[in-house]
Amino acid sequence: MALSLTVNGEQRSLDIEGDTPLLWVLRDELGLKGTKFGCGVGLCGACTVHLNGQPVRSCSTSVESVAGGDVTTIEGLANGDQLHALQEAWIAEGVPQCGYCQSGQIMSAAHLLANNPAPARDEIVAAMTGNLCRCGTYSRIIAAVESVARSSSMEGSLAYDAAVVGEAN
């Protein structure tokens, strides 16, 4: 089946079975290894990407259902060599241990901040609840999101997210 979608700003055409999970298209067909396989049923959040500005679990989303859509992966958050503010905060706060869930965590946090640039701690916790971290670095994840929310440079670094979410509404 011939499908088209935009991935990280680049139009991509694929000849692939429509029921193939988006995760495997991103990783195996397009070589974008940042999005991880965790549980395979959309419960852990490791595979979270943005589809038209909204977080989706790519392991349980068929590529056919995203045809014509705009997908952003963890690789698409950075602006060239400049990391996204959340990626910088993750490093500054020492969030990752194994690092496996981190791309999904960051994608969920980016969506939160694009929609609510100044979330309260309980809003951060609620938004991140669907992402599991086996290493238990939740306090560092919250600290990283809070530091970006407090940052005066946040608006420019989240411009991608706000523009995509604006188009989706």
Rosetta silent file (secondary structure, phi, psi, omega in degrees, C-alpha in Angstrom):
SEQUENCE: MALSLTVNGEQRSLDIEGDTPLLWVLRDELGLKGTKFGCGVGLCGACTVHLNGQPVRSCSTSVESVAGGDVTTIEGLANGDQLHALQEAWIAEGVPQCGYCQSGQIMSAAHLLANNPAPARDEIVAAMTGNLCRCGTYSRIIAAVESVARSSSMEGSLAYDAAVVGEAN
SCORE:     score description
SCORE:     0.000 S_00000001
   1 L     0.000  132.435  178.481    0.000    0.000    0.000 S_00000001
   2 E   -88.466  125.896 -179.299    1.369    3.435   -0.939 S_00000001
   3 E  -133.381  150.780  173.865    1.184    5.978    1.893 S_00000001
   4 E  -126.504  142.355  173.108    2.477    9.493    2.455 S_00000001
   5 E  -156.098  162.424  177.181    3.146   11.278    5.695 S_00000001
   6 E  -103.318  127.889  179.582    5.382   14.020    6.972 S_00000001
   7 E  -123.646  118.645 -179.096    7.985   12.966    9.521 S_00000001
   8 L    52.074   41.536  176.044    9.996   15.652   11.298 S_00000001
   9 L    84.439   -1.937 -178.073    9.117   18.138    8.585 S_00000001
  10 E  -111.626  125.199  178.058   10.088   15.871    5.683 S_00000001
  11 E   -67.631  129.063 -179.120    7.485   14.422    3.314 S_00000001
  12 E  -125.547  137.483  174.916    7.885   10.650    3.155 S_00000001
  13 E  -115.010  135.088 -176.280    6.294    8.149    0.769 S_00000001
  14 E  -132.083  147.313  170.467    6.143    4.503    1.743 S_00000001
  15 E  -114.655   97.789 -170.229    5.018    1.278    0.146 S_00000001
  16 L  -152.135  156.783  176.076    4.037   -0.724    3.208 S_00000001
  17 L   -62.607  133.385 -175.946    1.181   -2.720    4.711 S_00000001
  18 L   -63.681  -26.219 -178.498   -1.322   -0.296    6.228 S_00000001
  19 L   -87.970    4.459  176.686   -1.651   -2.194    9.502 S_00000001
  20 L   -65.258  130.358  177.973    2.079   -1.915   10.247 S_00000001
  21 E   -61.429  139.542  178.638    2.556   -0.083   13.546 S_00000001
  22 H   -53.377  -37.435  179.329    3.920    3.436   13.122 S_00000001
  23 H   -52.885  -46.994 -176.708    6.713    2.547   15.568 S_00000001
  24 H   -73.094  -29.327  174.345    8.179   -0.034   13.183 S_00000001
  25 H   -64.858  -47.694 -179.664    7.855    2.304   10.224 S_00000001
  26 H   -61.034  -48.114 -174.997    9.792    4.983   12.119 S_00000001
  27 H   -76.713  -50.335 -171.077   12.482    2.617   13.377 S_00000001
  28 H   -88.662  -38.269 -177.871   12.859    0.041   10.600 S_00000001
  29 H   -87.166  -37.416 -174.982   11.792    1.850    7.447 S_00000001
  30 L  -105.784   -6.613  175.756   12.952    5.398    8.240 S_00000001
  31 L    72.452   19.696  179.120   15.884    4.633   10.572 S_00000001
  32 L   -93.758   95.193 -170.671   14.658    6.871   13.404 S_00000001
  33 L   -87.812   -2.184 -178.493   15.772    4.842   16.405 S_00000001
  34 L   -67.398  -32.320  178.489   14.942    7.396   19.143 S_00000001
  35 L   -80.162  127.812 -171.143   11.379    6.148   19.552 S_00000001
  36 L  -106.916  151.883  170.389   11.482    2.979   21.619 S_00000001
  37 L   -87.867  127.690  177.747    9.446   -0.211   21.857 S_00000001
  38 L  -117.651  -83.998 -174.833    8.325   -0.832   25.415 S_00000001
  39 L   -97.039  -24.755 -179.802    5.158   -2.798   26.053 S_00000001
  40 L    83.725   -1.212  179.991    3.717   -3.063   22.544 S_00000001
  41 L  -127.981   16.131  174.741    0.172   -2.219   23.641 S_00000001
  42 L    76.855   20.705 -176.631    0.373    1.545   24.215 S_00000001
  43 L  -100.822  -27.547 -172.167    0.523    1.448   28.014 S_00000001
  44 L   -92.869  -24.379  177.119    4.084    2.416   28.944 S_00000001
  45 L    88.277   -3.498 -178.637    4.599    5.517   26.783 S_00000001
  46 L   -60.616  -27.630 -175.266    8.134    4.704   25.570 S_00000001
  47 L   -96.613   14.730 -175.607    6.931    4.939   21.966 S_00000001
  48 E   -64.480  130.102  171.845    5.188    8.327   22.274 S_00000001
  49 E  -132.343  173.588  174.835    5.426   10.609   19.249 S_00000001
  50 E  -102.290  134.336  172.883    3.345   13.579   18.149 S_00000001
  51 E  -119.575  114.180 -177.127    0.748   13.198   15.405 S_00000001
  52 L    51.661   39.382  176.545   -0.552   16.554   14.232 S_00000001
  53 L    84.496   -0.021 -178.869    0.647   17.983   17.546 S_00000001
  54 E  -112.851  139.806  178.646   -1.008   15.361   19.750 S_00000001
  55 E   -70.595  134.975  175.429    0.832   12.596   21.615 S_00000001
  56 E  -135.608  155.737  176.009    0.127    9.081   20.331 S_00000001
  57 E   -90.647  109.601 -173.426    1.530    5.680   21.140 S_00000001
  58 H   -70.499  -19.053  179.538    3.260    4.639   17.948 S_00000001
  59 H   -72.555  -23.873 -177.561    3.351    0.940   18.870 S_00000001
  60 H  -118.496   19.191  177.850   -0.433    0.702   18.686 S_00000001
  61 L  -114.917  120.413 -179.343   -1.070    3.232   15.886 S_00000001
  62 E   -73.167  147.502  178.705   -1.233    1.854   12.365 S_00000001
  63 L   -63.700  -31.584  178.176    0.680    3.693    9.688 S_00000001
  64 H   -61.374  -37.099 -177.745   -2.505    3.709    7.598 S_00000001
  65 H   -72.345  -14.304  179.143   -4.280    5.746   10.286 S_00000001
  66 H  -107.573    4.176 -179.659   -1.622    8.478   10.110 S_00000001
  67 L   -53.674  132.513 -179.130   -1.441    8.721    6.309 S_00000001
  68 L    82.616   -4.770 -177.044   -1.285   12.370    5.305 S_00000001
  69 L   -87.471  175.730  179.812   -0.459   13.357    8.882 S_00000001
  70 E  -114.360  111.246 -176.952    2.438   15.200   10.438 S_00000001
  71 E  -106.374  133.756  173.390    4.542   13.028   12.777 S_00000001
  72 E  -122.064  129.055  177.957    7.235   14.402   15.049 S_00000001
  73 L  -105.807  177.741  177.622    9.655   12.093   16.821 S_00000001
  74 H   -56.860  -33.996  179.069   12.271   12.869   19.468 S_00000001
  75 H   -65.564  -25.925 -177.828   14.725   13.500   16.611 S_00000001
  76 H   -85.545   -6.973  179.662   12.440   16.261   15.322 S_00000001
  77 L   -74.900  -39.426  179.858   12.382   18.285   18.548 S_00000001
  78 L   -67.118  153.914  176.593   15.918   19.596   18.233 S_00000001
  79 E  -109.639   89.525 -174.644   16.581   22.462   15.839 S_00000001
  80 L    65.512 -123.304  179.012   19.666   21.237   14.029 S_00000001
  81 L   -85.480   -8.366  179.710   22.445   21.107   16.616 S_00000001
  82 E   -87.353  115.982  179.167   20.403   23.105   19.149 S_00000001
  83 L   -67.471  152.083  172.236   18.638   20.804   21.561 S_00000001
  84 L   -64.239  151.279 -179.217   15.058   21.452   22.579 S_00000001
  85 H   -55.160  -36.664  178.210   14.777   23.099   26.008 S_00000001
  86 H   -67.870  -38.428  177.415   13.419   19.851   27.446 S_00000001
  87 H   -63.243  -40.690  177.436   16.352   17.856   26.118 S_00000001
  88 H   -65.106  -41.486  179.408   18.724   20.352   27.745 S_00000001
  89 H   -65.537  -36.620  178.158   16.781   20.189   31.018 S_00000001
  90 H   -59.718  -42.548  179.374   16.893   16.369   30.945 S_00000001
  91 H   -68.161  -47.523 -177.599   20.682   16.566   30.778 S_00000001
  92 H   -61.137  -37.420 -178.536   20.958   19.312   33.410 S_00000001
  93 L   -87.339   -4.461 -179.432   18.733   17.433   35.862 S_00000001
  94 L    62.583   41.418 -174.520   20.439   14.081   35.208 S_00000001
  95 L   -65.078  -53.017 -171.265   17.116   12.465   34.394 S_00000001
  96 L   -71.538  140.453  165.698   18.097    9.356   32.422 S_00000001
  97 L  -109.273  -76.337  175.360   19.526    6.289   34.024 S_00000001
  98 L   -78.453  -29.112  176.548   18.929    3.577   31.453 S_00000001
  99 L    85.214   -5.638 -171.455   17.393    6.184   29.144 S_00000001
 100 L   -61.936  -42.308 -176.114   14.967    3.795   27.535 S_00000001
 101 L   -87.185   -5.858 -166.748   11.725    5.663   28.307 S_00000001
 102 H   -63.974  -36.286  179.745   13.156    9.129   27.929 S_00000001
 103 H   -63.801  -41.496  177.699   12.118    9.934   24.359 S_00000001
 104 H   -66.482  -38.392  177.420    8.499    9.147   25.204 S_00000001
 105 H   -61.225  -47.770 -178.389    8.767   11.125   28.448 S_00000001
 106 H   -64.398  -40.032  179.621   10.148   14.162   26.618 S_00000001
 107 H   -64.611  -38.785  176.980    7.489   13.969   23.894 S_00000001
 108 H   -67.134  -41.813  178.955    4.725   13.922   26.526 S_00000001
 109 H   -65.356  -38.037  178.490    6.337   16.828   28.389 S_00000001
 110 H   -62.856  -40.541  177.639    6.683   18.814   25.146 S_00000001
 111 H   -64.357  -44.330  178.279    2.977   18.405   24.475 S_00000001
 112 H   -56.162  -52.779 -175.317    2.134   19.517   28.009 S_00000001
 113 H   -68.749  -27.571  176.232    4.267   22.658   27.799 S_00000001
 114 H   -67.621  -31.236 -178.838    3.002   23.543   24.327 S_00000001
 115 H   -96.343  -22.886 -177.820   -0.523   23.606   25.730 S_00000001
 116 L  -146.178   86.605 -174.714    0.269   24.867   29.231 S_00000001
 117 L   -65.818  -14.000 -179.355    3.567   26.783   29.436 S_00000001
 118 L  -132.419   62.136 -177.664    3.254   27.274   33.203 S_00000001
 119 L   -73.195  147.725  171.475    1.822   24.051   34.631 S_00000001
 120 L   -75.521  162.031 -178.343    1.496   23.471   38.348 S_00000001
 121 H   -55.208  -42.705 -178.760    3.298   20.448   39.783 S_00000001
 122 H   -66.926  -29.064  175.505    0.079   18.418   39.965 S_00000001
 123 H   -70.732  -37.213  176.676   -0.607   19.194   36.282 S_00000001
 124 H   -64.443  -47.817 -179.669    2.874   17.954   35.369 S_00000001
 125 H   -58.959  -45.228 -179.462    2.367   14.771   37.374 S_00000001
 126 H   -62.709  -42.764 -178.299   -1.036   14.192   35.740 S_00000001
 127 H   -67.911  -29.274 -175.856    0.332   14.781   32.228 S_00000001
 128 H   -94.933   -3.547 -175.557    3.268   12.435   32.773 S_00000001
 129 L   -57.957  -33.069 -178.456    1.292    9.649   34.477 S_00000001
 130 L   -76.648   -2.767  179.302    0.930    7.652   31.257 S_00000001
 131 L  -109.471  120.066 -178.635    4.706    7.357   30.858 S_00000001
 132 L   -95.105  140.635  176.242    6.414    4.683   32.934 S_00000001
 133 L  -122.986  111.508 -178.746   10.035    4.867   34.047 S_00000001
 134 L   -67.468  -23.926  178.997   11.458    1.577   35.266 S_00000001
 135 L   -83.083  -14.471  176.494   14.393    3.380   36.870 S_00000001
 136 L    75.730   34.663 -179.184   12.057    5.577   38.919 S_00000001
 137 L   -88.915   30.450 -175.999   13.488    8.986   38.025 S_00000001
 138 H   -56.556  -40.812 -179.052   10.080   10.630   38.341 S_00000001
 139 H   -64.755  -35.878  177.652   11.260   13.385   40.698 S_00000001
 140 H   -72.156  -35.386  176.681   13.992   14.356   38.216 S_00000001
 141 H   -61.734  -47.278  179.135   11.497   14.269   35.331 S_00000001
 142 H   -61.711  -43.331  179.053    9.211   16.641   37.214 S_00000001
 143 H   -60.940  -40.451  179.894   12.169   18.898   38.084 S_00000001
 144 H   -65.587  -43.887  178.931   13.227   19.049   34.428 S_00000001
 145 H   -64.446  -43.078  178.865    9.717   19.996   33.254 S_00000001
 146 H   -62.116  -39.302 -178.773    9.441   22.594   36.025 S_00000001
 147 H   -65.854  -36.892  177.333   12.807   24.113   35.079 S_00000001
 148 H   -69.754  -40.873  179.296   11.720   24.542   31.462 S_00000001
 149 H   -61.392  -34.511  179.066    8.395   26.016   32.552 S_00000001
 150 H   -78.849  -19.558 -172.938   10.290   28.578   34.672 S_00000001
 151 L   -70.487  135.006  177.911   12.749   29.383   31.889 S_00000001
 152 L   -74.913  -17.203  179.634   12.301   32.660   30.072 S_00000001
 153 L   -86.889    0.941 -174.074   13.741   31.056   26.919 S_00000001
 154 H   -60.694  -42.641 -174.037   10.965   28.471   26.829 S_00000001
 155 H   -55.317  -46.398 -179.487    8.705   30.259   24.345 S_00000001
 156 H   -66.921  -36.738 -177.146   11.226   30.158   21.526 S_00000001
 157 H   -77.080  -16.235  178.075   12.244   26.576   22.158 S_00000001
 158 L  -104.310   11.488 -176.757    8.647   25.371   22.135 S_00000001
 159 H   -57.077  -39.314  178.362    7.686   27.266   18.979 S_00000001
 160 H   -55.707  -52.709 -174.672    7.469   24.032   16.999 S_00000001
 161 H   -62.007  -45.600 -178.136    4.984   22.489   19.406 S_00000001
 162 H   -63.222  -39.022  179.764    2.778   25.557   19.689 S_00000001
 163 H   -66.303  -43.280 -179.061    2.599   25.940   15.908 S_00000001
 164 H   -66.672  -44.698  179.959    1.690   22.290   15.354 S_00000001
 165 H   -63.141  -38.898  178.315   -0.900   22.280   18.135 S_00000001
 166 H   -61.327  -38.713  178.737   -2.369   25.510   16.731 S_00000001
 167 H   -69.585  -31.940 -177.295   -2.755   23.899   13.312 S_00000001
 168 H   -74.197  -24.664 -178.556   -4.395   20.835   14.835 S_00000001
 169 L   -85.522    0.000    0.000   -7.087   22.885   16.590 S_00000001
